[in-house]
């Protein structure tokens, strides 16, 4: 870009196109800021460094939002959806026409040539581990959001959702913790059921308090319309179970694994299986429901493991909504890659053309049982003779779905319990 001296004192905008699926943007710019020449004086040589050009820098999103401005202080900045150079705001790198803010603060008489270099990193699927249900002292937890986030990092998590009871989140007020994505959320808490509304600052207008099913339904519809990911929490947990009409209330996920594995979770798994058998495609989620440390309760117990395009809140929640996830008992639990052709967990394929499921499971312990669950049967593929990994294939004999369970005896003499539960891949009839 060539700046002319008559443009001095003006702000200009240099447009560029942002393609789809960009994870990070790095921009550098170069221009001749100083003129260097030598002046000979009786005692020696003076090297002059005269400032002849000053060009300011900034970034504008397609909707006109100022993503950042750094004056002439920085020659480079980066932006992602979750992190950015100081002076710039983490911002979704949506496709469209972006603009470089060019501030022609001082321009030499001969003009100034400015070179901009833009580096874009494409989004790629990555496995991220997190907890979709946790509380702070804003409701009935004992940790601040920052303390909870630091605890999550120490437990090996990449993301955590803060879901305080009936407390609307404020994304701008969430702490920034390197290496951790904190998802805004709330647990809508009612005498007849609990649900998480994730990813939006204000899922509904007014108060959480409702006294009729119609009023409660209005809260769910509002959250759904505003883009929240809705999970029905611990649906069979005694008096805390979900008593509203599941056929009427909109939701994206069933929380089938809440805190330590127990009878109410097993009932939720069985209910989810019945929905799958009935032909419904329902994604699952898990969360510790962490309030304070106990012998069996910790951030990431269980862990929701998602295959997401980036660590941004939007991409993580999109992956959860699409079923690109499995749940394991802890961050260091077994891992799973499940594919059918190009499809991954949560995807649908045409059974007439794709029938083979490929399974890769790591982190198995001696005695672990790996099985495939379909509408017709639960077929054991392996009982691990020792610690190790498994890789193999399974052929679908009929349309439907296939999901993976890994069962483990966590203590000698105890019954096998889930160590991993996956979303299915769906094999649709032609």
Tab-separated table of C-alpha atoms in Angstrom:
chain	number	residue	atom	x	y	z
A	1	UNK	CA	0.000	0.000	0.000
A	2	UNK	CA	1.416	3.395	-0.989
A	3	UNK	CA	0.535	6.306	1.296
A	4	UNK	CA	0.771	9.838	-0.098
A	5	UNK	CA	1.755	12.893	1.929
A	6	UNK	CA	-1.690	14.463	1.406
A	7	UNK	CA	-3.214	11.493	3.272
A	8	UNK	CA	-1.365	12.431	6.455
A	9	UNK	CA	-3.761	12.779	9.374
A	10	UNK	CA	-6.376	10.470	7.880
A	11	UNK	CA	-7.610	6.976	8.713
A	12	UNK	CA	-7.839	4.583	5.804
A	13	UNK	CA	-9.210	1.054	5.509
A	14	UNK	CA	-7.525	-1.738	3.612
A	15	UNK	CA	-9.990	-4.605	2.974
A	16	UNK	CA	-9.136	-8.287	2.774
A	17	UNK	CA	-11.207	-11.457	2.580
A	18	UNK	CA	-11.339	-13.907	5.463
A	19	UNK	CA	-12.144	-17.422	4.237
A	20	UNK	CA	-14.174	-19.954	6.194
A	21	UNK	CA	-12.715	-22.215	8.927
A	22	UNK	CA	-9.904	-19.930	10.090
A	23	UNK	CA	-8.497	-20.676	13.554
A	24	UNK	CA	-6.017	-17.805	13.915
A	25	UNK	CA	-4.909	-14.641	12.155
A	26	UNK	CA	-1.426	-13.137	12.430
A	27	UNK	CA	-0.711	-9.797	10.801
A	28	UNK	CA	2.634	-8.066	10.433
A	29	UNK	CA	3.405	-4.796	8.681
A	30	UNK	CA	6.582	-3.083	7.556
A	31	UNK	CA	7.457	0.435	6.426
A	32	UNK	CA	10.399	2.800	6.607
A	33	UNK	CA	9.914	4.616	9.860
A	34	UNK	CA	13.316	6.304	10.196
A	35	UNK	CA	15.757	7.917	7.800
A	36	UNK	CA	19.364	7.156	8.662
A	37	UNK	CA	22.281	9.316	7.628
A	38	UNK	CA	25.627	10.290	9.034
A	39	UNK	CA	26.757	13.771	10.024
A	40	UNK	CA	30.455	14.349	10.367
A	41	UNK	CA	31.399	16.577	13.268
A	42	UNK	CA	34.926	17.603	14.376
A	43	UNK	CA	34.998	14.967	17.099
A	44	UNK	CA	33.625	12.121	15.010
A	45	UNK	CA	30.435	10.960	13.280
A	46	UNK	CA	26.871	11.397	14.442
A	47	UNK	CA	24.399	8.798	13.134
A	48	UNK	CA	21.070	10.529	12.640
A	49	UNK	CA	17.819	8.583	13.043
A	50	UNK	CA	15.008	10.884	11.986
A	51	UNK	CA	11.426	9.660	12.288
A	52	UNK	CA	9.857	10.406	8.902
A	53	UNK	CA	6.835	8.073	8.862
A	54	UNK	CA	4.372	6.914	11.530
A	55	UNK	CA	1.631	4.505	10.472
A	56	UNK	CA	-0.898	3.258	12.991
A	57	UNK	CA	-2.459	-0.212	12.947
A	58	UNK	CA	-5.833	-1.723	13.804
A	59	UNK	CA	-8.340	-4.389	12.770
A	60	UNK	CA	-12.052	-4.109	11.947
A	61	UNK	CA	-14.444	-7.078	11.733
A	62	UNK	CA	-17.050	-7.412	8.959
A	63	UNK	CA	-19.803	-6.079	11.226
A	64	UNK	CA	-17.782	-2.929	11.964
A	65	UNK	CA	-16.531	-4.022	15.385
A	66	UNK	CA	-13.095	-2.682	16.318
A	67	UNK	CA	-11.246	-5.883	17.135
A	68	UNK	CA	-8.147	-3.948	18.127
A	69	UNK	CA	-5.951	-0.916	17.652
A	70	UNK	CA	-2.297	-0.658	18.589
A	71	UNK	CA	-1.218	2.683	17.169
A	72	UNK	CA	2.352	2.408	15.932
A	73	UNK	CA	3.516	0.500	18.986
A	74	UNK	CA	3.326	-3.014	17.534
A	75	UNK	CA	4.517	-4.336	14.201
A	76	UNK	CA	2.618	-7.611	14.643
A	77	UNK	CA	-0.503	-8.960	16.322
A	78	UNK	CA	-2.536	-12.162	16.407
A	79	UNK	CA	-6.218	-12.849	16.989
A	80	UNK	CA	-8.114	-16.067	17.689
A	81	UNK	CA	-11.578	-16.644	19.080
A	82	UNK	CA	-10.120	-17.159	22.558
A	83	UNK	CA	-6.805	-15.264	22.673
A	84	UNK	CA	-5.300	-12.125	21.194
A	85	UNK	CA	-2.349	-9.789	21.447
A	86	UNK	CA	-2.885	-7.132	24.167
A	87	UNK	CA	-4.733	-4.256	22.555
A	88	UNK	CA	-6.792	-6.715	20.504
A	89	UNK	CA	-9.870	-8.668	21.563
A	90	UNK	CA	-10.389	-12.396	21.090
A	91	UNK	CA	-12.924	-12.526	18.278
A	92	UNK	CA	-14.512	-15.181	16.044
A	93	UNK	CA	-12.733	-15.155	12.696
A	94	UNK	CA	-15.890	-15.262	10.626
A	95	UNK	CA	-15.702	-15.325	6.832
A	96	UNK	CA	-16.258	-12.039	5.027
A	97	UNK	CA	-14.595	-8.714	4.343
A	98	UNK	CA	-12.335	-7.587	7.147
A	99	UNK	CA	-10.421	-4.302	7.157
A	100	UNK	CA	-6.972	-3.269	8.287
A	101	UNK	CA	-7.157	0.115	9.968
A	102	UNK	CA	-4.420	2.281	8.453
A	103	UNK	CA	-3.619	5.434	10.411
A	104	UNK	CA	-1.520	7.844	8.343
A	105	UNK	CA	-0.260	9.778	11.348
A	106	UNK	CA	2.926	11.084	9.688
A	107	UNK	CA	3.936	10.627	6.054
A	108	UNK	CA	7.236	11.734	4.457
A	109	UNK	CA	7.098	14.146	1.488
A	110	UNK	CA	8.120	11.340	-0.856
A	111	UNK	CA	5.345	9.096	0.464
A	112	UNK	CA	5.502	5.813	2.371
A	113	UNK	CA	5.095	2.255	1.162
A	114	UNK	CA	3.540	-0.080	3.726
A	115	UNK	CA	3.623	-3.872	3.327
A	116	UNK	CA	1.109	-6.034	5.174
A	117	UNK	CA	1.532	-9.779	5.588
A	118	UNK	CA	-1.412	-11.903	6.769
A	119	UNK	CA	-0.978	-15.490	7.944
A	120	UNK	CA	-4.077	-17.605	8.485
A	121	UNK	CA	-4.142	-20.945	10.288
A	122	UNK	CA	-6.906	-23.252	9.107
A	123	UNK	CA	-9.124	-24.968	11.606
A	124	UNK	CA	-8.515	-28.680	12.046
A	125	UNK	CA	-10.260	-31.216	14.236
A	126	UNK	CA	-8.559	-31.566	17.591
A	127	UNK	CA	-9.471	-33.536	20.687
A	128	UNK	CA	-10.298	-31.288	23.641
A	129	UNK	CA	-11.179	-32.434	27.144
A	130	UNK	CA	-13.553	-30.566	29.384
A	131	UNK	CA	-16.292	-30.404	31.981
A	132	UNK	CA	-19.732	-29.083	30.996
A	133	UNK	CA	-21.204	-28.713	34.497
A	134	UNK	CA	-19.486	-26.926	37.387
A	135	UNK	CA	-20.354	-24.358	40.061
A	136	UNK	CA	-18.612	-21.462	41.767
A	137	UNK	CA	-19.332	-19.465	44.909
A	138	UNK	CA	-21.681	-17.343	42.783
A	139	UNK	CA	-24.214	-20.043	43.666
A	140	UNK	CA	-23.456	-22.994	45.945
A	141	UNK	CA	-19.832	-23.781	45.070
A	142	UNK	CA	-16.833	-22.812	47.173
A	143	UNK	CA	-14.346	-21.582	44.522
A	144	UNK	CA	-14.211	-18.398	42.510
A	145	UNK	CA	-14.341	-18.706	38.726
A	146	UNK	CA	-10.577	-18.117	38.577
A	147	UNK	CA	-9.899	-20.757	41.226
A	148	UNK	CA	-12.164	-23.221	39.441
A	149	UNK	CA	-10.393	-22.523	36.162
A	150	UNK	CA	-6.966	-23.054	37.686
A	151	UNK	CA	-8.177	-26.293	39.249
A	152	UNK	CA	-9.458	-27.406	35.829
A	153	UNK	CA	-6.059	-26.770	34.237
A	154	UNK	CA	-4.307	-28.770	36.950
A	155	UNK	CA	-6.693	-31.644	36.239
A	156	UNK	CA	-5.708	-31.597	32.566
A	157	UNK	CA	-8.816	-29.976	31.093
A	158	UNK	CA	-8.932	-27.766	28.007
A	159	UNK	CA	-12.343	-26.220	28.743
A	160	UNK	CA	-14.878	-25.884	31.521
A	161	UNK	CA	-18.432	-24.538	31.647
A	162	UNK	CA	-19.431	-22.415	34.616
A	163	UNK	CA	-23.074	-23.256	35.282
A	164	UNK	CA	-24.151	-21.560	38.487
A	165	UNK	CA	-27.748	-22.029	39.560
A	166	UNK	CA	-30.035	-19.425	37.960
A	167	UNK	CA	-27.123	-16.990	37.541
A	168	UNK	CA	-26.863	-15.494	34.062
A	169	UNK	CA	-23.284	-15.535	32.817
A	170	UNK	CA	-21.325	-12.566	31.581
A	171	UNK	CA	-18.613	-13.603	29.128
A	172	UNK	CA	-16.668	-10.386	29.634
A	173	UNK	CA	-16.433	-11.073	33.369
A	174	UNK	CA	-14.981	-14.570	32.987
A	175	UNK	CA	-11.306	-14.870	33.916
A	176	UNK	CA	-8.646	-15.429	31.273
A	177	UNK	CA	-6.557	-18.491	32.063
A	178	UNK	CA	-3.861	-19.562	29.571
A	179	UNK	CA	-4.652	-22.903	27.987
A	180	UNK	CA	-8.263	-22.996	29.189
A	181	UNK	CA	-11.507	-22.052	27.453
A	182	UNK	CA	-14.181	-21.016	29.927
A	183	UNK	CA	-17.682	-21.442	28.557
A	184	UNK	CA	-20.427	-19.107	29.764
A	185	UNK	CA	-23.401	-21.014	31.077
A	186	UNK	CA	-26.063	-21.285	33.703
A	187	UNK	CA	-27.991	-24.131	35.285
A	188	UNK	CA	-31.648	-23.247	35.075
A	189	UNK	CA	-32.791	-24.720	38.352
A	190	UNK	CA	-36.426	-25.468	39.057
A	191	UNK	CA	-38.299	-27.686	41.478
A	192	UNK	CA	-39.273	-29.874	38.492
A	193	UNK	CA	-35.945	-30.166	36.721
A	194	UNK	CA	-32.551	-28.699	35.916
A	195	UNK	CA	-31.039	-27.766	32.553
A	196	UNK	CA	-27.848	-26.065	31.417
A	197	UNK	CA	-28.069	-23.158	28.970
A	198	UNK	CA	-24.556	-22.849	27.518
A	199	UNK	CA	-22.825	-20.311	25.312
A	200	UNK	CA	-24.961	-17.162	25.616
A	201	UNK	CA	-24.866	-14.351	28.142
A	202	UNK	CA	-28.620	-13.887	28.489
A	203	UNK	CA	-30.679	-16.901	27.453
A	204	UNK	CA	-34.003	-15.256	28.393
A	205	UNK	CA	-35.520	-12.024	29.664
A	206	UNK	CA	-36.729	-11.630	33.208
A	207	UNK	CA	-36.409	-14.050	36.085
A	208	UNK	CA	-35.773	-17.794	36.166
A	209	UNK	CA	-38.771	-18.284	38.446
A	210	UNK	CA	-41.738	-19.928	36.738
A	211	UNK	CA	-44.912	-21.416	38.155
A	212	UNK	CA	-46.471	-23.090	35.133
A	213	UNK	CA	-45.157	-25.455	32.440
A	214	UNK	CA	-45.946	-22.789	29.849
A	215	UNK	CA	-43.733	-20.258	31.619
A	216	UNK	CA	-40.924	-22.813	31.913
A	217	UNK	CA	-41.290	-23.733	28.239
A	218	UNK	CA	-40.955	-20.053	27.335
A	219	UNK	CA	-37.531	-19.947	29.047
A	220	UNK	CA	-36.372	-22.958	27.047
A	221	UNK	CA	-37.701	-21.589	23.777
A	222	UNK	CA	-35.983	-18.270	24.374
A	223	UNK	CA	-32.661	-19.959	25.198
A	224	UNK	CA	-32.995	-22.129	22.082
A	225	UNK	CA	-33.773	-19.143	19.844
A	226	UNK	CA	-30.800	-17.205	21.231
A	227	UNK	CA	-28.427	-20.038	20.338
A	228	UNK	CA	-27.816	-21.638	23.728
A	229	UNK	CA	-26.850	-25.283	23.835
A	230	UNK	CA	-29.427	-26.859	26.135
A	231	UNK	CA	-28.617	-29.966	28.160
A	232	UNK	CA	-31.133	-31.748	30.391
A	233	UNK	CA	-29.222	-32.404	33.584
A	234	UNK	CA	-29.269	-35.606	35.679
A	235	UNK	CA	-32.734	-36.495	34.332
A	236	UNK	CA	-33.272	-39.424	36.744
A	237	UNK	CA	-31.649	-38.030	39.904
A	238	UNK	CA	-34.441	-38.506	42.463
A	239	UNK	CA	-36.213	-35.274	43.305
A	240	UNK	CA	-33.799	-33.423	40.998
A	241	UNK	CA	-34.876	-35.374	37.911
A	242	UNK	CA	-36.432	-33.716	34.877
A	243	UNK	CA	-40.212	-33.841	35.226
A	244	UNK	CA	-41.259	-31.607	32.321
A	245	UNK	CA	-42.451	-33.060	29.009
A	246	UNK	CA	-39.394	-34.142	26.998
A	247	UNK	CA	-41.507	-34.196	23.856
A	248	UNK	CA	-42.352	-30.511	24.217
A	249	UNK	CA	-39.246	-28.841	25.662
A	250	UNK	CA	-36.427	-28.151	23.176
A	251	UNK	CA	-33.017	-29.541	24.087
A	252	UNK	CA	-29.751	-30.504	22.405
A	253	UNK	CA	-28.190	-33.010	24.793
A	254	UNK	CA	-28.964	-35.429	27.551
A	255	UNK	CA	-26.574	-35.328	30.489
A	256	UNK	CA	-26.319	-39.077	30.940
A	257	UNK	CA	-23.235	-38.931	33.179
A	258	UNK	CA	-23.335	-36.579	36.140
A	259	UNK	CA	-20.545	-36.833	38.701
A	260	UNK	CA	-19.605	-40.328	39.898
A	261	UNK	CA	-21.228	-43.187	37.977
A	262	UNK	CA	-24.295	-44.371	39.896
A	263	UNK	CA	-27.734	-45.857	39.426
A	264	UNK	CA	-29.382	-42.625	38.237
A	265	UNK	CA	-26.736	-42.262	35.513
A	266	UNK	CA	-27.241	-45.868	34.410
A	267	UNK	CA	-30.963	-45.164	34.143
A	268	UNK	CA	-30.174	-42.130	31.981
A	269	UNK	CA	-27.986	-44.271	29.708
A	270	UNK	CA	-30.786	-46.840	29.364
A	271	UNK	CA	-33.303	-44.096	28.568
A	272	UNK	CA	-30.970	-42.607	25.944
A	273	UNK	CA	-30.530	-46.058	24.395
A	274	UNK	CA	-34.313	-46.361	24.114
A	275	UNK	CA	-34.452	-43.048	22.262
A	276	UNK	CA	-31.753	-44.220	19.853
A	277	UNK	CA	-33.597	-47.482	19.238
A	278	UNK	CA	-36.723	-45.434	18.487
A	279	UNK	CA	-34.803	-43.680	15.723
A	280	UNK	CA	-33.983	-40.408	17.459
A	281	UNK	CA	-30.572	-38.779	17.151
A	282	UNK	CA	-29.783	-37.334	20.585
A	283	UNK	CA	-26.311	-36.174	21.618
A	284	UNK	CA	-24.971	-36.835	25.109
A	285	UNK	CA	-22.938	-34.797	27.544
A	286	UNK	CA	-21.302	-35.278	30.907
A	287	UNK	CA	-20.236	-33.055	33.750
A	288	UNK	CA	-18.880	-33.309	37.253
A	289	UNK	CA	-21.495	-31.011	38.827
A	290	UNK	CA	-18.507	-29.866	40.883
A	291	UNK	CA	-19.205	-27.736	43.958
A	292	UNK	CA	-16.318	-28.646	46.258
A	293	UNK	CA	-13.719	-31.379	46.582
A	294	UNK	CA	-14.909	-34.747	47.849
A	295	UNK	CA	-13.247	-38.167	47.497
A	296	UNK	CA	-15.232	-38.877	44.310
A	297	UNK	CA	-15.976	-35.400	42.950
A	298	UNK	CA	-13.454	-33.356	40.973
A	299	UNK	CA	-13.359	-31.180	37.836
A	300	UNK	CA	-13.405	-33.515	34.875
A	301	UNK	CA	-15.124	-36.361	36.676
A	302	UNK	CA	-16.512	-37.220	34.144
A	303	UNK	CA	-14.759	-35.589	31.196
A	304	UNK	CA	-16.526	-34.729	27.956
A	305	UNK	CA	-14.003	-35.231	25.131
A	306	UNK	CA	-14.914	-33.345	21.952
A	307	UNK	CA	-13.514	-33.330	18.447
A	308	UNK	CA	-13.730	-29.591	17.751
A	309	UNK	CA	-12.359	-27.363	14.999
A	310	UNK	CA	-10.806	-24.992	17.547
A	311	UNK	CA	-10.797	-24.224	21.253
A	312	UNK	CA	-13.295	-21.375	20.852
A	313	UNK	CA	-16.521	-21.618	22.854
A	314	UNK	CA	-18.553	-21.646	19.640
A	315	UNK	CA	-16.596	-24.519	18.092
A	316	UNK	CA	-16.597	-26.566	21.302
A	317	UNK	CA	-20.362	-26.200	21.739
A	318	UNK	CA	-20.983	-26.897	18.047
A	319	UNK	CA	-19.041	-30.138	18.433
A	320	UNK	CA	-21.071	-31.095	21.511
A	321	UNK	CA	-24.327	-30.291	19.697
A	322	UNK	CA	-23.265	-32.397	16.701
A	323	UNK	CA	-22.371	-35.347	18.912
A	324	UNK	CA	-18.676	-35.209	18.040
A	325	UNK	CA	-17.861	-36.359	21.556
A	326	UNK	CA	-17.444	-39.180	24.004
A	327	UNK	CA	-17.430	-39.197	27.798
A	328	UNK	CA	-14.810	-40.798	30.000
A	329	UNK	CA	-14.581	-41.107	33.769
A	330	UNK	CA	-11.611	-38.717	34.120
A	331	UNK	CA	-9.228	-36.643	31.983
A	332	UNK	CA	-6.713	-39.508	32.007
A	333	UNK	CA	-9.342	-42.117	31.114
A	334	UNK	CA	-9.334	-44.154	27.900
A	335	UNK	CA	-9.515	-42.358	24.554
A	336	UNK	CA	-11.469	-43.204	21.428
A	337	UNK	CA	-11.410	-42.519	17.703
A	338	UNK	CA	-14.507	-43.831	15.932
A	339	UNK	CA	-15.000	-43.433	12.184
A	340	UNK	CA	-17.091	-44.786	9.318
A	341	UNK	CA	-15.532	-43.620	6.086
A	342	UNK	CA	-15.144	-39.870	6.542
A	343	UNK	CA	-17.759	-39.734	9.313
A	344	UNK	CA	-16.899	-39.358	12.985
A	345	UNK	CA	-18.909	-39.594	16.194
A	346	UNK	CA	-22.326	-37.996	15.813
A	347	UNK	CA	-22.327	-38.080	12.009
A	348	UNK	CA	-24.712	-39.970	9.734
A	349	UNK	CA	-23.800	-42.140	6.755
A	350	UNK	CA	-25.767	-44.043	4.137
A	351	UNK	CA	-25.807	-47.703	5.189
A	352	UNK	CA	-26.127	-48.796	1.575
A	353	UNK	CA	-22.656	-47.417	0.836
A	354	UNK	CA	-20.870	-47.332	4.217
A	355	UNK	CA	-21.234	-50.224	6.652
A	356	UNK	CA	-17.870	-50.555	8.371
A	357	UNK	CA	-17.017	-48.946	11.676
A	358	UNK	CA	-13.344	-48.395	12.522
A	359	UNK	CA	-12.441	-48.285	16.210
A	360	UNK	CA	-9.239	-47.115	17.874
A	361	UNK	CA	-9.207	-47.176	21.691
A	362	UNK	CA	-6.194	-46.319	23.828
A	363	UNK	CA	-5.532	-46.261	27.552
A	364	UNK	CA	-7.148	-49.636	28.203
A	365	UNK	CA	-6.414	-51.482	31.432
A	366	UNK	CA	-6.306	-55.223	32.085
A	367	UNK	CA	-9.834	-56.570	32.285
A	368	UNK	CA	-11.472	-53.684	30.413
A	369	UNK	CA	-14.367	-54.752	28.204
A	370	UNK	CA	-14.875	-52.930	24.904
A	371	UNK	CA	-18.215	-53.449	23.242
A	372	UNK	CA	-20.292	-52.093	20.359
A	373	UNK	CA	-23.881	-51.160	21.182
A	374	UNK	CA	-26.473	-51.177	18.384
A	375	UNK	CA	-30.258	-51.295	18.356
A	376	UNK	CA	-30.087	-55.084	18.217
A	377	UNK	CA	-27.291	-56.084	20.581
A	378	UNK	CA	-24.292	-55.295	22.759
A	379	UNK	CA	-21.360	-57.179	21.198
A	380	UNK	CA	-18.083	-57.586	23.083
A	381	UNK	CA	-15.094	-57.015	20.825
A	382	UNK	CA	-12.389	-57.303	23.474
A	383	UNK	CA	-11.655	-58.104	27.079
A	384	UNK	CA	-8.199	-56.609	27.480
A	385	UNK	CA	-5.645	-59.168	28.720
A	386	UNK	CA	-3.363	-56.347	29.865
A	387	UNK	CA	-2.933	-52.622	29.580
A	388	UNK	CA	-2.767	-51.472	25.976
A	389	UNK	CA	-4.682	-50.268	22.916
A	390	UNK	CA	-7.204	-51.776	20.515
A	391	UNK	CA	-7.751	-51.158	16.815
A	392	UNK	CA	-10.338	-53.014	14.802
A	393	UNK	CA	-13.402	-52.932	12.581
A	394	UNK	CA	-17.071	-53.755	12.996
A	395	UNK	CA	-19.521	-54.303	10.132
A	396	UNK	CA	-23.084	-53.044	10.530
A	397	UNK	CA	-25.497	-55.786	9.528
A	398	UNK	CA	-28.510	-53.450	9.400
A	399	UNK	CA	-29.219	-49.709	9.376
A	400	UNK	CA	-29.352	-47.969	12.719
A	401	UNK	CA	-26.574	-46.744	14.975
A	402	UNK	CA	-23.414	-47.972	16.630
A	403	UNK	CA	-21.785	-46.593	19.762
A	404	UNK	CA	-18.905	-47.729	21.960
A	405	UNK	CA	-18.760	-48.564	25.651
A	406	UNK	CA	-15.639	-49.401	27.634
A	407	UNK	CA	-16.425	-51.060	30.965
A	408	UNK	CA	-14.012	-51.359	33.875
A	409	UNK	CA	-13.885	-52.832	37.386
A	410	UNK	CA	-12.449	-49.840	39.204
A	411	UNK	CA	-11.663	-51.870	42.324
A	412	UNK	CA	-11.136	-55.621	42.711
A	413	UNK	CA	-14.410	-57.426	43.223
A	414	UNK	CA	-16.608	-54.555	42.034
A	415	UNK	CA	-18.986	-54.822	39.101
A	416	UNK	CA	-18.007	-53.445	35.710
A	417	UNK	CA	-18.987	-49.813	35.269
A	418	UNK	CA	-18.621	-47.459	32.299
A	419	UNK	CA	-15.161	-45.975	31.860
A	420	UNK	CA	-16.140	-44.520	28.457
A	421	UNK	CA	-19.433	-43.900	26.654
A	422	UNK	CA	-19.512	-42.581	23.104
A	423	UNK	CA	-22.028	-40.876	20.892
A	424	UNK	CA	-23.061	-43.091	17.978
A	425	UNK	CA	-22.379	-42.978	14.309
A	426	UNK	CA	-25.756	-43.300	12.556
A	427	UNK	CA	-26.214	-45.655	9.593
A	428	UNK	CA	-29.298	-44.406	7.764
A	429	UNK	CA	-31.403	-46.555	5.490
A	430	UNK	CA	-31.391	-45.412	1.867
